[in-house]
């Protein structure tokens, strides 16, 4: 039987406290980039409201207010790492497809860069709380057959990534408050 130490309240760790700010910064930048991945206006997005999501391998972020009462530092950081890496793989896959169809991919590059930085910060945080960094396997992603297909995947990734950023920022703020880190 495996037992995993799980802490609901972070201990005051100056090094972990120093990670909340940079992680939040990258999440804010990522949120801005994620809104531009599909390169559509809000009026244009309305036309895609009925299009079904097709990327089952994307993280499905669902946090309720009640969920925050049960958050554990190590479990939350592990999930944050897994989700960050999953989004990074999806964004890089989308960027490659956009390049193939000569579509703009500047926002994808920016998002990928912030996901990479965020992943590194989470990895360092996991080491600081003596948690093993999980080995991940790449998801099986569909072939993008045309630019319209790339656009619909862009919208789906953009929307899910925005939810991820908002929820992750809330989780980090929650742990920052509980850990009694000094305010800047």
mmCIF file with all atom_site columns, C-alpha atoms in Angstrom:
data_model
loop_
_atom_site.group_PDB
_atom_site.id
_atom_site.type_symbol
_atom_site.label_atom_id
_atom_site.label_alt_id
_atom_site.label_comp_id
_atom_site.label_asym_id
_atom_site.label_entity_id
_atom_site.label_seq_id
_atom_site.pdbx_PDB_ins_code
_atom_site.Cartn_x
_atom_site.Cartn_y
_atom_site.Cartn_z
_atom_site.occupancy
_atom_site.B_iso_or_equiv
_atom_site.pdbx_formal_charge
_atom_site.auth_seq_id
_atom_site.auth_comp_id
_atom_site.auth_asym_id
_atom_site.auth_atom_id
_atom_site.pdbx_PDB_model_num
ATOM 1   C CA . UNK A 1 1   ? 0.000   0.000  0.000   1.00 0.00 ? 1   UNK A CA 1
ATOM 2   C CA . UNK A 1 2   ? 1.331   3.419  -0.956  1.00 0.00 ? 2   UNK A CA 1
ATOM 3   C CA . UNK A 1 3   ? 0.995   6.375  1.359   1.00 0.00 ? 3   UNK A CA 1
ATOM 4   C CA . UNK A 1 4   ? 1.459   9.878  0.046   1.00 0.00 ? 4   UNK A CA 1
ATOM 5   C CA . UNK A 1 5   ? 2.109   12.717 2.445   1.00 0.00 ? 5   UNK A CA 1
ATOM 6   C CA . UNK A 1 6   ? -0.412  15.397 1.673   1.00 0.00 ? 6   UNK A CA 1
ATOM 7   C CA . UNK A 1 7   ? -0.363  18.825 3.239   1.00 0.00 ? 7   UNK A CA 1
ATOM 8   C CA . UNK A 1 8   ? -3.475  20.973 3.198   1.00 0.00 ? 8   UNK A CA 1
ATOM 9   C CA . UNK A 1 9   ? -1.702  24.025 4.582   1.00 0.00 ? 9   UNK A CA 1
ATOM 10  C CA . UNK A 1 10  ? 1.691   24.911 3.198   1.00 0.00 ? 10  UNK A CA 1
ATOM 11  C CA . UNK A 1 11  ? 4.387   25.430 5.761   1.00 0.00 ? 11  UNK A CA 1
ATOM 12  C CA . UNK A 1 12  ? 6.034   28.822 5.613   1.00 0.00 ? 12  UNK A CA 1
ATOM 13  C CA . UNK A 1 13  ? 8.779   28.322 3.079   1.00 0.00 ? 13  UNK A CA 1
ATOM 14  C CA . UNK A 1 14  ? 10.555  31.458 1.867   1.00 0.00 ? 14  UNK A CA 1
ATOM 15  C CA . UNK A 1 15  ? 11.593  29.693 -1.341  1.00 0.00 ? 15  UNK A CA 1
ATOM 16  C CA . UNK A 1 16  ? 8.042   28.483 -2.080  1.00 0.00 ? 16  UNK A CA 1
ATOM 17  C CA . UNK A 1 17  ? 6.679   31.921 -1.203  1.00 0.00 ? 17  UNK A CA 1
ATOM 18  C CA . UNK A 1 18  ? 9.011   33.341 -3.830  1.00 0.00 ? 18  UNK A CA 1
ATOM 19  C CA . UNK A 1 19  ? 7.441   31.140 -6.508  1.00 0.00 ? 19  UNK A CA 1
ATOM 20  C CA . UNK A 1 20  ? 3.856   32.418 -6.256  1.00 0.00 ? 20  UNK A CA 1
ATOM 21  C CA . UNK A 1 21  ? 4.612   35.818 -7.827  1.00 0.00 ? 21  UNK A CA 1
ATOM 22  C CA . UNK A 1 22  ? 6.494   34.545 -10.901 1.00 0.00 ? 22  UNK A CA 1
ATOM 23  C CA . UNK A 1 23  ? 3.936   31.786 -11.477 1.00 0.00 ? 23  UNK A CA 1
ATOM 24  C CA . UNK A 1 24  ? 1.066   34.284 -11.281 1.00 0.00 ? 24  UNK A CA 1
ATOM 25  C CA . UNK A 1 25  ? 2.946   36.612 -13.649 1.00 0.00 ? 25  UNK A CA 1
ATOM 26  C CA . UNK A 1 26  ? 3.295   33.868 -16.277 1.00 0.00 ? 26  UNK A CA 1
ATOM 27  C CA . UNK A 1 27  ? -0.358  32.890 -15.838 1.00 0.00 ? 27  UNK A CA 1
ATOM 28  C CA . UNK A 1 28  ? -1.427  36.504 -16.466 1.00 0.00 ? 28  UNK A CA 1
ATOM 29  C CA . UNK A 1 29  ? 0.750   36.717 -19.590 1.00 0.00 ? 29  UNK A CA 1
ATOM 30  C CA . UNK A 1 30  ? -0.502  33.310 -20.694 1.00 0.00 ? 30  UNK A CA 1
ATOM 31  C CA . UNK A 1 31  ? -4.091  34.473 -20.241 1.00 0.00 ? 31  UNK A CA 1
ATOM 32  C CA . UNK A 1 32  ? -3.402  37.456 -22.519 1.00 0.00 ? 32  UNK A CA 1
ATOM 33  C CA . UNK A 1 33  ? -1.749  35.243 -25.151 1.00 0.00 ? 33  UNK A CA 1
ATOM 34  C CA . UNK A 1 34  ? -4.478  32.619 -24.966 1.00 0.00 ? 34  UNK A CA 1
ATOM 35  C CA . UNK A 1 35  ? -7.133  35.181 -25.917 1.00 0.00 ? 35  UNK A CA 1
ATOM 36  C CA . UNK A 1 36  ? -5.259  35.839 -29.182 1.00 0.00 ? 36  UNK A CA 1
ATOM 37  C CA . UNK A 1 37  ? -4.608  32.230 -30.254 1.00 0.00 ? 37  UNK A CA 1
ATOM 38  C CA . UNK A 1 38  ? -7.680  32.079 -32.517 1.00 0.00 ? 38  UNK A CA 1
ATOM 39  C CA . UNK A 1 39  ? -7.202  35.629 -33.848 1.00 0.00 ? 39  UNK A CA 1
ATOM 40  C CA . UNK A 1 40  ? -10.975 36.286 -33.928 1.00 0.00 ? 40  UNK A CA 1
ATOM 41  C CA . UNK A 1 41  ? -13.099 39.130 -32.610 1.00 0.00 ? 41  UNK A CA 1
ATOM 42  C CA . UNK A 1 42  ? -15.908 38.456 -30.130 1.00 0.00 ? 42  UNK A CA 1
ATOM 43  C CA . UNK A 1 43  ? -18.419 39.022 -32.937 1.00 0.00 ? 43  UNK A CA 1
ATOM 44  C CA . UNK A 1 44  ? -16.680 36.401 -35.099 1.00 0.00 ? 44  UNK A CA 1
ATOM 45  C CA . UNK A 1 45  ? -16.494 33.945 -32.195 1.00 0.00 ? 45  UNK A CA 1
ATOM 46  C CA . UNK A 1 46  ? -20.297 33.897 -31.960 1.00 0.00 ? 46  UNK A CA 1
ATOM 47  C CA . UNK A 1 47  ? -20.360 32.038 -35.288 1.00 0.00 ? 47  UNK A CA 1
ATOM 48  C CA . UNK A 1 48  ? -18.459 29.149 -33.681 1.00 0.00 ? 48  UNK A CA 1
ATOM 49  C CA . UNK A 1 49  ? -20.591 28.793 -30.553 1.00 0.00 ? 49  UNK A CA 1
ATOM 50  C CA . UNK A 1 50  ? -22.258 25.601 -31.806 1.00 0.00 ? 50  UNK A CA 1
ATOM 51  C CA . UNK A 1 51  ? -18.999 23.878 -32.795 1.00 0.00 ? 51  UNK A CA 1
ATOM 52  C CA . UNK A 1 52  ? -18.389 20.920 -30.504 1.00 0.00 ? 52  UNK A CA 1
ATOM 53  C CA . UNK A 1 53  ? -15.135 20.410 -28.645 1.00 0.00 ? 53  UNK A CA 1
ATOM 54  C CA . UNK A 1 54  ? -13.076 17.621 -30.160 1.00 0.00 ? 54  UNK A CA 1
ATOM 55  C CA . UNK A 1 55  ? -9.851  17.552 -28.133 1.00 0.00 ? 55  UNK A CA 1
ATOM 56  C CA . UNK A 1 56  ? -10.606 15.048 -25.392 1.00 0.00 ? 56  UNK A CA 1
ATOM 57  C CA . UNK A 1 57  ? -6.942  15.093 -24.377 1.00 0.00 ? 57  UNK A CA 1
ATOM 58  C CA . UNK A 1 58  ? -7.160  18.724 -23.202 1.00 0.00 ? 58  UNK A CA 1
ATOM 59  C CA . UNK A 1 59  ? -7.322  19.182 -19.427 1.00 0.00 ? 59  UNK A CA 1
ATOM 60  C CA . UNK A 1 60  ? -10.856 19.747 -18.194 1.00 0.00 ? 60  UNK A CA 1
ATOM 61  C CA . UNK A 1 61  ? -10.588 22.294 -15.387 1.00 0.00 ? 61  UNK A CA 1
ATOM 62  C CA . UNK A 1 62  ? -13.523 22.294 -12.995 1.00 0.00 ? 62  UNK A CA 1
ATOM 63  C CA . UNK A 1 63  ? -13.098 24.040 -9.676  1.00 0.00 ? 63  UNK A CA 1
ATOM 64  C CA . UNK A 1 64  ? -15.938 25.057 -7.407  1.00 0.00 ? 64  UNK A CA 1
ATOM 65  C CA . UNK A 1 65  ? -15.835 27.165 -4.262  1.00 0.00 ? 65  UNK A CA 1
ATOM 66  C CA . UNK A 1 66  ? -16.234 23.975 -2.212  1.00 0.00 ? 66  UNK A CA 1
ATOM 67  C CA . UNK A 1 67  ? -13.225 22.503 -3.999  1.00 0.00 ? 67  UNK A CA 1
ATOM 68  C CA . UNK A 1 68  ? -10.940 25.147 -2.469  1.00 0.00 ? 68  UNK A CA 1
ATOM 69  C CA . UNK A 1 69  ? -11.624 23.843 1.042   1.00 0.00 ? 69  UNK A CA 1
ATOM 70  C CA . UNK A 1 70  ? -10.123 20.467 0.149   1.00 0.00 ? 70  UNK A CA 1
ATOM 71  C CA . UNK A 1 71  ? -7.063  21.625 -1.794  1.00 0.00 ? 71  UNK A CA 1
ATOM 72  C CA . UNK A 1 72  ? -3.740  20.051 -0.861  1.00 0.00 ? 72  UNK A CA 1
ATOM 73  C CA . UNK A 1 73  ? -0.472  21.716 -1.818  1.00 0.00 ? 73  UNK A CA 1
ATOM 74  C CA . UNK A 1 74  ? 1.281   18.697 -3.288  1.00 0.00 ? 74  UNK A CA 1
ATOM 75  C CA . UNK A 1 75  ? -1.773  17.389 -5.151  1.00 0.00 ? 75  UNK A CA 1
ATOM 76  C CA . UNK A 1 76  ? -2.566  20.841 -6.527  1.00 0.00 ? 76  UNK A CA 1
ATOM 77  C CA . UNK A 1 77  ? 0.997   21.487 -7.709  1.00 0.00 ? 77  UNK A CA 1
ATOM 78  C CA . UNK A 1 78  ? 1.187   18.025 -9.287  1.00 0.00 ? 78  UNK A CA 1
ATOM 79  C CA . UNK A 1 79  ? -2.073  18.652 -11.157 1.00 0.00 ? 79  UNK A CA 1
ATOM 80  C CA . UNK A 1 80  ? -0.931  22.138 -12.129 1.00 0.00 ? 80  UNK A CA 1
ATOM 81  C CA . UNK A 1 81  ? 2.255   20.637 -13.588 1.00 0.00 ? 81  UNK A CA 1
ATOM 82  C CA . UNK A 1 82  ? 0.388   17.921 -15.513 1.00 0.00 ? 82  UNK A CA 1
ATOM 83  C CA . UNK A 1 83  ? -2.134  20.430 -16.898 1.00 0.00 ? 83  UNK A CA 1
ATOM 84  C CA . UNK A 1 84  ? 0.578   22.946 -17.828 1.00 0.00 ? 84  UNK A CA 1
ATOM 85  C CA . UNK A 1 85  ? 2.545   20.319 -19.731 1.00 0.00 ? 85  UNK A CA 1
ATOM 86  C CA . UNK A 1 86  ? -0.598  19.073 -21.467 1.00 0.00 ? 86  UNK A CA 1
ATOM 87  C CA . UNK A 1 87  ? -1.497  22.562 -22.626 1.00 0.00 ? 87  UNK A CA 1
ATOM 88  C CA . UNK A 1 88  ? 2.091   23.135 -23.775 1.00 0.00 ? 88  UNK A CA 1
ATOM 89  C CA . UNK A 1 89  ? 1.971   20.002 -25.936 1.00 0.00 ? 89  UNK A CA 1
ATOM 90  C CA . UNK A 1 90  ? -1.384  21.044 -27.411 1.00 0.00 ? 90  UNK A CA 1
ATOM 91  C CA . UNK A 1 91  ? -0.235  24.614 -28.118 1.00 0.00 ? 91  UNK A CA 1
ATOM 92  C CA . UNK A 1 92  ? 2.995   23.393 -29.760 1.00 0.00 ? 92  UNK A CA 1
ATOM 93  C CA . UNK A 1 93  ? 0.978   20.936 -31.875 1.00 0.00 ? 93  UNK A CA 1
ATOM 94  C CA . UNK A 1 94  ? -1.380  23.734 -32.933 1.00 0.00 ? 94  UNK A CA 1
ATOM 95  C CA . UNK A 1 95  ? 1.510   26.095 -33.686 1.00 0.00 ? 95  UNK A CA 1
ATOM 96  C CA . UNK A 1 96  ? 3.113   23.506 -35.987 1.00 0.00 ? 96  UNK A CA 1
ATOM 97  C CA . UNK A 1 97  ? -0.191  23.041 -37.826 1.00 0.00 ? 97  UNK A CA 1
ATOM 98  C CA . UNK A 1 98  ? -0.656  26.794 -38.209 1.00 0.00 ? 98  UNK A CA 1
ATOM 99  C CA . UNK A 1 99  ? 2.845   27.077 -39.662 1.00 0.00 ? 99  UNK A CA 1
ATOM 100 C CA . UNK A 1 100 ? 1.953   24.367 -42.201 1.00 0.00 ? 100 UNK A CA 1
ATOM 101 C CA . UNK A 1 101 ? -1.138  26.314 -43.299 1.00 0.00 ? 101 UNK A CA 1
ATOM 102 C CA . UNK A 1 102 ? 0.634   29.708 -43.217 1.00 0.00 ? 102 UNK A CA 1
ATOM 103 C CA . UNK A 1 103 ? -1.621  30.966 -40.421 1.00 0.00 ? 103 UNK A CA 1
ATOM 104 C CA . UNK A 1 104 ? -0.433  33.494 -37.814 1.00 0.00 ? 104 UNK A CA 1
ATOM 105 C CA . UNK A 1 105 ? 1.104   31.786 -34.775 1.00 0.00 ? 105 UNK A CA 1
ATOM 106 C CA . UNK A 1 106 ? 2.721   34.591 -32.748 1.00 0.00 ? 106 UNK A CA 1
ATOM 107 C CA . UNK A 1 107 ? 0.224   34.168 -29.883 1.00 0.00 ? 107 UNK A CA 1
ATOM 108 C CA . UNK A 1 108 ? 0.868   30.415 -29.902 1.00 0.00 ? 108 UNK A CA 1
ATOM 109 C CA . UNK A 1 109 ? 4.625   31.027 -29.575 1.00 0.00 ? 109 UNK A CA 1
ATOM 110 C CA . UNK A 1 110 ? 4.027   33.413 -26.699 1.00 0.00 ? 110 UNK A CA 1
ATOM 111 C CA . UNK A 1 111 ? 1.666   30.975 -24.961 1.00 0.00 ? 111 UNK A CA 1
ATOM 112 C CA . UNK A 1 112 ? 4.141   28.128 -25.414 1.00 0.00 ? 112 UNK A CA 1
ATOM 113 C CA . UNK A 1 113 ? 6.942   30.221 -23.930 1.00 0.00 ? 113 UNK A CA 1
ATOM 114 C CA . UNK A 1 114 ? 4.876   31.149 -20.858 1.00 0.00 ? 114 UNK A CA 1
ATOM 115 C CA . UNK A 1 115 ? 3.759   27.534 -20.427 1.00 0.00 ? 115 UNK A CA 1
ATOM 116 C CA . UNK A 1 116 ? 7.400   26.429 -20.555 1.00 0.00 ? 116 UNK A CA 1
ATOM 117 C CA . UNK A 1 117 ? 8.420   29.006 -17.921 1.00 0.00 ? 117 UNK A CA 1
ATOM 118 C CA . UNK A 1 118 ? 5.414   28.115 -15.759 1.00 0.00 ? 118 UNK A CA 1
ATOM 119 C CA . UNK A 1 119 ? 6.244   24.430 -16.031 1.00 0.00 ? 119 UNK A CA 1
ATOM 120 C CA . UNK A 1 120 ? 9.809   25.095 -14.876 1.00 0.00 ? 120 UNK A CA 1
ATOM 121 C CA . UNK A 1 121 ? 8.603   27.117 -11.879 1.00 0.00 ? 121 UNK A CA 1
ATOM 122 C CA . UNK A 1 122 ? 6.129   24.408 -10.891 1.00 0.00 ? 122 UNK A CA 1
ATOM 123 C CA . UNK A 1 123 ? 8.838   21.769 -11.245 1.00 0.00 ? 123 UNK A CA 1
ATOM 124 C CA . UNK A 1 124 ? 11.100  23.763 -8.889  1.00 0.00 ? 124 UNK A CA 1
ATOM 125 C CA . UNK A 1 125 ? 8.200   24.143 -6.454  1.00 0.00 ? 125 UNK A CA 1
ATOM 126 C CA . UNK A 1 126 ? 7.557   20.396 -6.526  1.00 0.00 ? 126 UNK A CA 1
ATOM 127 C CA . UNK A 1 127 ? 11.210  19.767 -5.660  1.00 0.00 ? 127 UNK A CA 1
ATOM 128 C CA . UNK A 1 128 ? 10.945  22.241 -2.767  1.00 0.00 ? 128 UNK A CA 1
ATOM 129 C CA . UNK A 1 129 ? 8.006   20.357 -1.263  1.00 0.00 ? 129 UNK A CA 1
ATOM 130 C CA . UNK A 1 130 ? 9.824   17.039 -1.829  1.00 0.00 ? 130 UNK A CA 1
ATOM 131 C CA . UNK A 1 131 ? 7.384   15.876 -4.465  1.00 0.00 ? 131 UNK A CA 1
ATOM 132 C CA . UNK A 1 132 ? 8.394   13.713 -7.415  1.00 0.00 ? 132 UNK A CA 1
ATOM 133 C CA . UNK A 1 133 ? 7.911   15.374 -10.808 1.00 0.00 ? 133 UNK A CA 1
ATOM 134 C CA . UNK A 1 134 ? 5.672   13.040 -12.821 1.00 0.00 ? 134 UNK A CA 1
ATOM 135 C CA . UNK A 1 135 ? 6.809   11.553 -16.123 1.00 0.00 ? 135 UNK A CA 1
ATOM 136 C CA . UNK A 1 136 ? 4.215   12.349 -18.748 1.00 0.00 ? 136 UNK A CA 1
ATOM 137 C CA . UNK A 1 137 ? 3.304   10.704 -22.010 1.00 0.00 ? 137 UNK A CA 1
ATOM 138 C CA . UNK A 1 138 ? 2.295   12.759 -25.014 1.00 0.00 ? 138 UNK A CA 1
ATOM 139 C CA . UNK A 1 139 ? -1.390  12.533 -25.910 1.00 0.00 ? 139 UNK A CA 1
ATOM 140 C CA . UNK A 1 140 ? -2.487  11.238 -29.281 1.00 0.00 ? 140 UNK A CA 1
ATOM 141 C CA . UNK A 1 141 ? -3.544  14.317 -31.218 1.00 0.00 ? 141 UNK A CA 1
ATOM 142 C CA . UNK A 1 142 ? -5.619  14.356 -34.405 1.00 0.00 ? 142 UNK A CA 1
ATOM 143 C CA . UNK A 1 143 ? -4.271  15.387 -37.781 1.00 0.00 ? 143 UNK A CA 1
ATOM 144 C CA . UNK A 1 144 ? -5.250  18.923 -38.708 1.00 0.00 ? 144 UNK A CA 1
ATOM 145 C CA . UNK A 1 145 ? -6.449  18.653 -42.294 1.00 0.00 ? 145 UNK A CA 1
ATOM 146 C CA . UNK A 1 146 ? -7.120  22.293 -43.218 1.00 0.00 ? 146 UNK A CA 1
ATOM 147 C CA . UNK A 1 147 ? -7.024  25.865 -41.935 1.00 0.00 ? 147 UNK A CA 1
ATOM 148 C CA . UNK A 1 148 ? -10.672 25.772 -40.793 1.00 0.00 ? 148 UNK A CA 1
ATOM 149 C CA . UNK A 1 149 ? -9.854  22.690 -38.731 1.00 0.00 ? 149 UNK A CA 1
ATOM 150 C CA . UNK A 1 150 ? -6.895  24.584 -37.230 1.00 0.00 ? 150 UNK A CA 1
ATOM 151 C CA . UNK A 1 151 ? -9.184  27.506 -36.415 1.00 0.00 ? 151 UNK A CA 1
ATOM 152 C CA . UNK A 1 152 ? -11.725 25.347 -34.561 1.00 0.00 ? 152 UNK A CA 1
ATOM 153 C CA . UNK A 1 153 ? -8.934  23.722 -32.531 1.00 0.00 ? 153 UNK A CA 1
ATOM 154 C CA . UNK A 1 154 ? -7.533  27.216 -31.842 1.00 0.00 ? 154 UNK A CA 1
ATOM 155 C CA . UNK A 1 155 ? -10.848 28.307 -30.366 1.00 0.00 ? 155 UNK A CA 1
ATOM 156 C CA . UNK A 1 156 ? -11.125 25.203 -28.201 1.00 0.00 ? 156 UNK A CA 1
ATOM 157 C CA . UNK A 1 157 ? -7.565  25.468 -26.886 1.00 0.00 ? 157 UNK A CA 1
ATOM 158 C CA . UNK A 1 158 ? -7.950  29.212 -26.319 1.00 0.00 ? 158 UNK A CA 1
ATOM 159 C CA . UNK A 1 159 ? -11.131 28.824 -24.280 1.00 0.00 ? 159 UNK A CA 1
ATOM 160 C CA . UNK A 1 160 ? -9.818  25.951 -22.158 1.00 0.00 ? 160 UNK A CA 1
ATOM 161 C CA . UNK A 1 161 ? -6.495  27.706 -21.600 1.00 0.00 ? 161 UNK A CA 1
ATOM 162 C CA . UNK A 1 162 ? -8.279  30.820 -20.335 1.00 0.00 ? 162 UNK A CA 1
ATOM 163 C CA . UNK A 1 163 ? -10.221 28.741 -17.793 1.00 0.00 ? 163 UNK A CA 1
ATOM 164 C CA . UNK A 1 164 ? -6.974  27.044 -16.749 1.00 0.00 ? 164 UNK A CA 1
ATOM 165 C CA . UNK A 1 165 ? -5.253  30.406 -16.189 1.00 0.00 ? 165 UNK A CA 1
ATOM 166 C CA . UNK A 1 166 ? -8.101  31.865 -14.146 1.00 0.00 ? 166 UNK A CA 1
ATOM 167 C CA . UNK A 1 167 ? -8.495  28.768 -11.949 1.00 0.00 ? 167 UNK A CA 1
ATOM 168 C CA . UNK A 1 168 ? -4.748  28.350 -11.494 1.00 0.00 ? 168 UNK A CA 1
ATOM 169 C CA . UNK A 1 169 ? -4.344  31.980 -10.408 1.00 0.00 ? 169 UNK A CA 1
ATOM 170 C CA . UNK A 1 170 ? -7.093  31.456 -7.817  1.00 0.00 ? 170 UNK A CA 1
ATOM 171 C CA . UNK A 1 171 ? -5.385  28.323 -6.518  1.00 0.00 ? 171 UNK A CA 1
ATOM 172 C CA . UNK A 1 172 ? -2.029  30.104 -6.238  1.00 0.00 ? 172 UNK A CA 1
ATOM 173 C CA . UNK A 1 173 ? -3.625  33.066 -4.431  1.00 0.00 ? 173 UNK A CA 1
ATOM 174 C CA . UNK A 1 174 ? -5.349  30.595 -2.083  1.00 0.00 ? 174 UNK A CA 1
ATOM 175 C CA . UNK A 1 175 ? -2.056  28.909 -1.169  1.00 0.00 ? 175 UNK A CA 1
ATOM 176 C CA . UNK A 1 176 ? -0.257  32.240 -0.949  1.00 0.00 ? 176 UNK A CA 1
ATOM 177 C CA . UNK A 1 177 ? -2.769  33.409 1.673   1.00 0.00 ? 177 UNK A CA 1
ATOM 178 C CA . UNK A 1 178 ? -2.662  30.119 3.601   1.00 0.00 ? 178 UNK A CA 1
ATOM 179 C CA . UNK A 1 179 ? 1.117   29.987 3.635   1.00 0.00 ? 179 UNK A CA 1
ATOM 180 C CA . UNK A 1 180 ? 1.347   33.409 5.285   1.00 0.00 ? 180 UNK A CA 1
ATOM 181 C CA . UNK A 1 181 ? 3.933   34.620 2.809   1.00 0.00 ? 181 UNK A CA 1
ATOM 182 C CA . UNK A 1 182 ? 5.001   38.246 3.182   1.00 0.00 ? 182 UNK A CA 1
ATOM 183 C CA . UNK A 1 183 ? 3.079   40.647 0.939   1.00 0.00 ? 183 UNK A CA 1
ATOM 184 C CA . UNK A 1 184 ? 4.984   42.590 -1.685  1.00 0.00 ? 184 UNK A CA 1
#
